[in-house]
Short mmCIF file of C-alpha atoms and ligand atoms in Angstrom, two decimals:
data_model
loop_
_atom_site.label_atom_id
_atom_site.label_comp_id
_atom_site.label_asym_id
_atom_site.label_seq_id
_atom_site.Cartn_x
_atom_site.Cartn_y
_atom_site.Cartn_z
CA MET A 236 23.98 188.97 76.26
CA GLU A 237 26.87 190.51 78.21
CA GLY A 238 27.34 188.98 81.69
CA MET A 239 25.52 191.03 84.32
CA THR A 240 26.73 191.11 87.91
CA ARG A 241 25.18 191.97 91.22
CA LYS A 242 26.33 191.87 94.83
CA ALA A 243 24.37 189.66 97.23
CA PRO A 244 24.69 190.99 100.80
CA ALA A 245 24.38 188.82 103.92
CA LYS A 246 21.91 189.71 106.69
CA ILE A 247 22.03 189.57 110.46
CA ASN A 248 19.11 189.37 112.88
CA LEU A 249 19.39 192.14 115.46
CA ALA A 250 16.34 190.64 117.18
CA LEU A 251 14.62 187.31 116.54
CA ASP A 252 11.43 186.21 118.28
CA ILE A 253 9.31 183.15 117.49
CA LEU A 254 5.68 183.83 118.41
CA GLY A 255 4.45 180.27 117.76
CA PRO A 256 3.69 177.60 115.16
CA ARG A 257 1.26 178.33 112.30
CA PRO A 258 -1.25 176.01 110.66
CA ASP A 259 0.86 176.00 107.45
CA GLY A 260 3.81 174.33 109.23
CA TYR A 261 5.87 177.53 109.48
CA HIS A 262 6.32 179.72 112.58
CA GLU A 263 5.03 183.22 113.18
CA MET A 264 8.09 185.46 113.56
CA ARG A 265 9.00 188.94 114.74
CA MET A 266 12.50 189.93 113.68
CA VAL A 267 14.65 192.97 113.04
CA MET A 268 16.93 192.29 110.08
CA GLN A 269 19.91 194.31 108.85
CA ALA A 270 21.84 193.85 105.58
CA VAL A 271 25.64 193.96 105.92
CA SER A 272 28.55 194.54 103.57
CA LEU A 273 29.75 190.89 103.61
CA CYS A 274 28.54 189.69 100.22
CA ASP A 275 28.64 187.09 97.47
CA THR A 276 28.73 188.13 93.81
CA VAL A 277 26.23 186.72 91.33
CA THR A 278 26.68 186.79 87.55
CA LEU A 279 23.98 186.09 84.96
CA GLU A 280 24.67 185.14 81.33
CA GLU A 281 22.61 183.51 78.62
CA ALA A 282 23.78 179.97 77.82
CA GLU A 283 23.49 177.58 74.84
CA GLU A 284 21.12 175.26 76.65
CA GLY A 285 19.87 174.22 80.11
CA PHE A 286 20.51 175.94 83.42
CA PHE A 287 24.09 176.01 84.66
CA LEU A 288 25.26 177.00 88.12
CA HIS A 289 28.89 177.97 88.27
CA ALA A 290 30.26 178.10 91.81
CA ASP A 291 33.88 178.03 93.01
CA GLY A 292 35.32 177.61 89.54
CA SER A 293 33.42 174.50 88.39
CA PHE A 294 30.55 174.50 85.90
CA ARG A 295 27.88 171.99 86.77
CA PRO A 296 24.40 171.46 85.44
CA ALA A 297 22.19 171.37 88.54
CA GLY A 298 21.11 167.76 89.24
CA GLU A 299 18.46 168.27 91.86
CA LYS A 300 16.98 171.64 91.04
CA SER A 301 18.86 174.41 92.79
CA LEU A 302 17.04 177.28 94.52
CA GLU A 303 18.43 179.48 91.74
CA GLN A 304 16.81 177.35 89.03
CA ARG A 305 13.50 177.16 90.91
CA ALA A 306 13.48 180.93 91.34
CA ALA A 307 14.33 181.53 87.66
CA GLU A 308 11.53 179.18 86.56
CA ALA A 309 9.03 180.88 88.90
CA PHE A 310 10.15 184.25 87.50
CA PHE A 311 9.52 183.25 83.87
CA GLN A 312 6.25 181.55 84.80
CA GLU A 313 5.13 184.90 86.21
CA LEU A 314 6.07 186.52 82.88
CA GLY A 315 4.17 183.76 81.05
CA ARG A 316 7.15 182.67 78.94
CA PRO A 317 9.60 179.74 78.99
CA CYS A 318 12.84 180.03 80.98
CA PRO A 319 15.69 180.65 78.47
CA PRO A 320 19.00 178.75 78.83
CA LEU A 321 20.95 180.52 81.57
CA SER A 322 24.34 180.36 83.21
CA VAL A 323 24.59 181.69 86.77
CA GLY A 324 27.94 182.28 88.47
CA LEU A 325 28.33 182.45 92.24
CA GLU A 326 31.41 183.91 93.88
CA LYS A 327 30.89 182.85 97.48
CA ARG A 328 32.14 184.68 100.55
CA ILE A 329 29.13 184.33 102.90
CA PRO A 330 29.41 181.10 104.91
CA ALA A 331 26.52 178.70 104.10
CA TYR A 332 24.12 177.29 106.72
CA ALA A 333 25.24 179.98 109.14
CA GLY A 334 22.12 182.08 109.81
CA LEU A 335 23.41 184.83 107.51
CA GLY A 336 20.93 184.32 104.66
CA GLY A 337 23.73 183.48 102.19
CA GLY A 338 21.66 181.11 100.02
CA SER A 339 18.70 183.49 99.89
CA ALA A 340 20.96 186.48 99.16
CA ASP A 341 22.26 184.74 96.01
CA VAL A 342 18.75 183.90 94.79
CA ALA A 343 17.57 187.45 95.55
CA ALA A 344 20.47 188.91 93.53
CA LEU A 345 19.65 186.53 90.67
CA LEU A 346 15.98 187.59 90.71
CA ARG A 347 17.01 191.22 90.57
CA LEU A 348 19.35 190.49 87.64
CA LEU A 349 16.55 188.62 85.83
CA ARG A 350 14.26 191.56 86.45
CA ARG A 351 16.85 194.04 85.14
CA ARG A 352 17.39 191.96 81.99
CA TYR A 353 13.90 190.67 81.17
CA ALA A 354 11.18 192.67 83.00
CA PRO A 355 12.36 196.08 84.29
CA GLU A 356 8.75 197.08 84.98
CA LEU A 357 8.00 194.17 87.32
CA PRO A 358 7.06 195.62 90.76
CA LEU A 359 9.11 194.82 93.86
CA GLU A 360 6.02 193.20 95.44
CA THR A 361 5.80 190.67 92.59
CA LEU A 362 9.49 189.84 92.90
CA GLU A 363 9.03 189.36 96.67
CA ARG A 364 6.08 187.03 96.05
CA ILE A 365 8.18 184.96 93.62
CA GLY A 366 11.03 184.95 96.16
CA LEU A 367 8.80 183.69 98.94
CA THR A 368 8.18 180.49 96.94
CA VAL A 369 11.85 179.54 97.54
CA GLY A 370 12.49 180.86 101.08
CA SER A 371 10.99 182.85 103.95
CA ASP A 372 13.79 185.43 104.15
CA MET A 373 13.85 186.06 100.37
CA PRO A 374 11.56 189.12 100.53
CA PHE A 375 13.95 190.80 102.99
CA CYS A 376 16.99 189.84 100.89
CA LEU A 377 15.31 191.44 97.87
CA ARG A 378 14.71 194.69 99.77
CA GLY A 379 17.89 195.02 101.82
CA GLY A 380 18.62 197.81 104.30
CA ALA A 381 16.92 197.21 107.65
CA ALA A 382 13.38 196.03 108.31
CA LEU A 383 10.97 194.63 110.85
CA ALA A 384 9.98 191.22 109.47
CA GLU A 385 6.78 189.55 110.64
CA GLY A 386 4.58 186.65 109.49
CA ARG A 387 6.88 183.93 108.06
CA GLY A 388 9.40 186.73 107.58
CA GLU A 389 7.73 188.20 104.50
CA VAL A 390 5.64 191.00 106.08
CA LEU A 391 8.17 193.83 105.99
CA THR A 392 8.22 197.30 107.53
CA ASP A 393 11.19 199.33 106.29
CA LEU A 394 13.43 200.81 108.99
CA PRO A 395 16.48 203.07 108.92
CA SER A 396 19.72 201.07 108.89
CA LEU A 397 21.92 200.94 112.01
CA PRO A 398 23.79 204.17 112.70
CA PRO A 399 27.48 204.01 111.64
CA CYS A 400 29.21 201.10 113.39
CA TRP A 401 31.33 198.02 112.72
CA ILE A 402 30.03 194.47 112.79
CA VAL A 403 32.31 191.49 113.29
CA ILE A 404 30.81 188.17 112.21
CA CYS A 405 32.29 184.89 113.40
CA LYS A 406 31.26 181.50 111.95
CA PRO A 407 32.23 178.48 114.06
CA ASP A 408 33.17 175.39 112.02
CA PHE A 409 29.87 173.51 112.33
CA ASP A 410 26.47 174.02 110.69
CA LEU A 411 22.98 174.29 112.20
CA PRO A 412 20.23 173.35 109.71
CA THR A 413 17.35 175.85 109.92
CA GLY A 414 14.58 173.21 109.82
CA GLU A 415 16.12 171.36 112.80
CA MET A 416 16.42 174.55 114.82
CA PHE A 417 12.73 175.34 114.21
CA ALA A 418 11.86 171.76 115.23
CA ARG A 419 13.76 172.30 118.53
CA ALA A 420 11.88 175.56 119.10
CA ARG A 421 8.43 174.07 118.40
CA GLY A 422 6.10 174.42 121.41
CA ARG A 423 8.85 175.95 123.51
CA ILE A 424 8.20 178.75 126.02
CA PHE A 425 11.16 181.09 125.90
CA GLN A 426 12.59 182.62 129.06
CA THR A 427 13.99 185.74 127.43
CA ARG A 428 12.19 187.43 124.56
CA PRO A 429 13.54 190.37 122.58
CA ASP A 430 12.12 193.87 123.06
CA VAL A 431 11.39 194.21 119.34
CA ASP A 432 9.32 197.40 119.69
CA GLY A 433 12.07 199.05 121.76
CA MET A 434 14.61 198.11 119.10
CA VAL A 435 12.43 199.47 116.28
CA ASP A 436 12.11 202.77 118.18
CA ALA A 437 15.88 202.89 118.77
CA LEU A 438 16.59 202.36 115.04
CA ARG A 439 14.07 205.05 114.13
CA ALA A 440 15.74 207.42 116.61
CA GLY A 441 19.24 206.48 115.34
CA ARG A 442 20.40 205.38 118.81
CA LEU A 443 23.10 202.70 118.39
CA GLU A 444 23.24 201.71 122.06
CA GLY A 445 19.44 201.54 122.20
CA VAL A 446 19.73 198.83 119.55
CA THR A 447 22.77 196.99 120.88
CA LYS A 448 21.44 196.65 124.43
CA ARG A 449 18.37 194.89 122.96
CA LEU A 450 20.17 192.27 120.80
CA CYS A 451 18.35 189.00 121.49
CA ASN A 452 17.72 185.75 119.60
CA VAL A 453 15.40 183.10 121.09
CA PHE A 454 17.13 180.36 119.03
CA GLU A 455 20.05 180.66 121.46
CA GLU A 456 17.79 179.06 124.11
CA VAL A 457 17.24 175.88 122.09
CA LEU A 458 20.88 175.19 121.16
CA PRO A 459 22.24 171.81 122.27
CA ALA A 460 24.23 172.33 125.51
CA GLU A 461 27.77 171.98 124.08
CA ILE A 462 26.97 174.26 121.15
CA ARG A 463 25.36 176.85 123.45
CA GLU A 464 28.60 176.93 125.42
CA GLU A 465 30.61 177.55 122.26
CA ILE A 466 28.24 180.35 121.14
CA GLN A 467 28.42 181.96 124.59
CA GLY A 468 32.21 181.69 124.43
CA ILE A 469 32.29 183.61 121.13
CA LYS A 470 29.92 186.26 122.50
CA ALA A 471 32.10 186.66 125.59
CA ALA A 472 35.20 186.99 123.37
CA MET A 473 33.43 189.72 121.35
CA GLY A 474 32.72 191.51 124.66
CA ARG A 475 36.37 191.26 125.77
CA CYS A 476 37.37 192.75 122.39
CA GLY A 477 35.15 195.79 123.04
CA ALA A 478 31.82 194.89 121.41
CA LEU A 479 28.84 196.89 122.67
CA ASN A 480 26.98 193.57 122.54
CA ALA A 481 26.84 190.32 120.55
CA ALA A 482 24.22 187.74 119.52
CA MET A 483 23.72 184.72 117.28
CA SER A 484 22.23 185.48 113.85
CA GLY A 485 19.14 183.65 112.53
CA SER A 486 19.15 179.92 113.28
CA GLY A 487 22.92 180.12 113.78
CA PRO A 488 25.63 179.33 114.31
CA ALA A 489 27.17 182.63 113.12
CA VAL A 490 27.63 185.18 115.91
CA PHE A 491 27.98 188.91 115.35
CA GLY A 492 29.32 191.64 117.60
CA ILE A 493 28.63 195.36 117.13
CA PHE A 494 31.46 197.83 117.71
CA SER A 495 31.56 201.60 117.68
CA ALA A 496 35.36 201.79 117.27
CA ALA A 497 36.98 200.62 114.01
CA GLU A 498 40.30 199.60 115.67
CA GLU A 499 38.58 197.42 118.25
CA ALA A 500 36.49 195.76 115.55
CA ALA A 501 39.56 195.08 113.39
CA ALA A 502 41.40 193.57 116.37
CA ALA A 503 38.33 191.46 117.22
CA GLU A 504 38.20 190.11 113.66
CA GLU A 505 41.83 188.94 113.96
CA THR A 506 41.34 187.42 117.40
CA LEU A 507 38.21 185.55 116.37
CA ARG A 508 39.69 184.35 113.08
CA ALA A 509 42.62 182.83 114.95
CA TRP A 510 40.18 181.13 117.29
CA CYS A 511 37.33 180.03 114.99
CA GLY A 512 38.67 180.04 111.44
CA GLN A 513 36.12 182.33 109.83
CA ALA A 514 35.65 185.94 110.88
CA PHE A 515 34.58 188.97 108.83
CA LEU A 516 34.71 192.69 109.47
CA THR A 517 31.58 194.25 107.99
CA ARG A 518 29.37 197.36 108.12
CA PRO A 519 25.61 197.84 107.97
CA ILE A 520 24.41 198.82 104.50
CA GLU A 521 21.47 200.93 103.38
CA ARG A 522 18.61 199.76 101.20
CA PRO A 523 19.77 199.99 97.58
CA GLU A 524 18.19 202.95 95.82
CA ASP A 525 18.53 201.34 92.42
CA PHE A 526 15.54 199.06 92.53
CA THR A 527 14.84 200.15 88.98
CA VAL A 528 17.99 198.27 87.90
O1 C5P B 41 11.39 179.22 104.30
P1 C5P B 41 12.63 178.41 104.41
O2 C5P B 41 12.74 177.39 103.31
O3 C5P B 41 13.86 179.20 104.55
O4 C5P B 41 12.48 177.61 105.77
C1 C5P B 41 13.25 176.45 106.09
C2 C5P B 41 12.53 175.70 107.19
O5 C5P B 41 12.50 176.48 108.38
C3 C5P B 41 11.06 175.44 106.85
O6 C5P B 41 10.92 174.21 106.21
C4 C5P B 41 10.42 175.41 108.22
O7 C5P B 41 10.62 174.14 108.80
C5 C5P B 41 11.24 176.39 109.02
N1 C5P B 41 10.63 177.72 109.12
C6 C5P B 41 9.57 177.91 110.01
N2 C5P B 41 9.00 179.17 110.13
C7 C5P B 41 9.46 180.21 109.43
C8 C5P B 41 10.54 180.04 108.51
C9 C5P B 41 11.09 178.79 108.40
O8 C5P B 41 9.14 176.97 110.69
N3 C5P B 41 8.89 181.42 109.59
#
């Protein structure tokens, strides 16, 4: 089989609300998610034996099962046939453990490659169900574009993507594990909650400033004090660079700022890279129309 390749876009959370804990150990969420042009690249090839993950130039058989291997096995279980030997290549650009859905984006791209190669008729809903077995934001990563995400994150309502704008993403040089952030949020009463309905209406009406004035992420309230200061510092820097507004994405610590002017966004990327090490100039992307491939 020829190697097949697919882009795996990152996501940002324009709004993130936690409604409360659920009996299954997860939290009930209400989020507005947007796919962006910052992406990894995933390649799928058949191998001689086993399941190989190839990231950053080094082939390694996965010791503890990777999310990619678990997803591939769940995919072939759904088809009722054994998982063939596979080699999966990851060209990483999305920072990991950043709140940008990088890990899930790679698995989603792999599932779509598997579908293209082995089961082109498999419905999107089935792929989303398989995805959900490896992560709550997998269904969104499989769909892309923009969506209201409820439940664990898997109950999706498609929305129009952000109107044309520039998004600068800055990743400070520390990680925030998602599970720990949810543990900090457990039982918490948040002071400021996002106006999710207002944001949905603004996206439907194509009003950029209606969206940007409603950016809000309740995880920012549960950050440890010194980290909260750093996140606020990055948001303030985005504002000084001309951002309409800025917020943390997902469980952090990546922060994004939304700009209407390309020059200001490009200057902000440079300023923030000099300050924080990792900064990316991106754009919102539409839902891919090629779900058939
Ligand atoms: O689903 P995923 O594996 O990405 O979730 C990682 C962790 O985040 C879960 O183990 C859970 O602790 C927490 N989580 C949650 N509620 C959600 C999604 C994730 O509590 N809706």
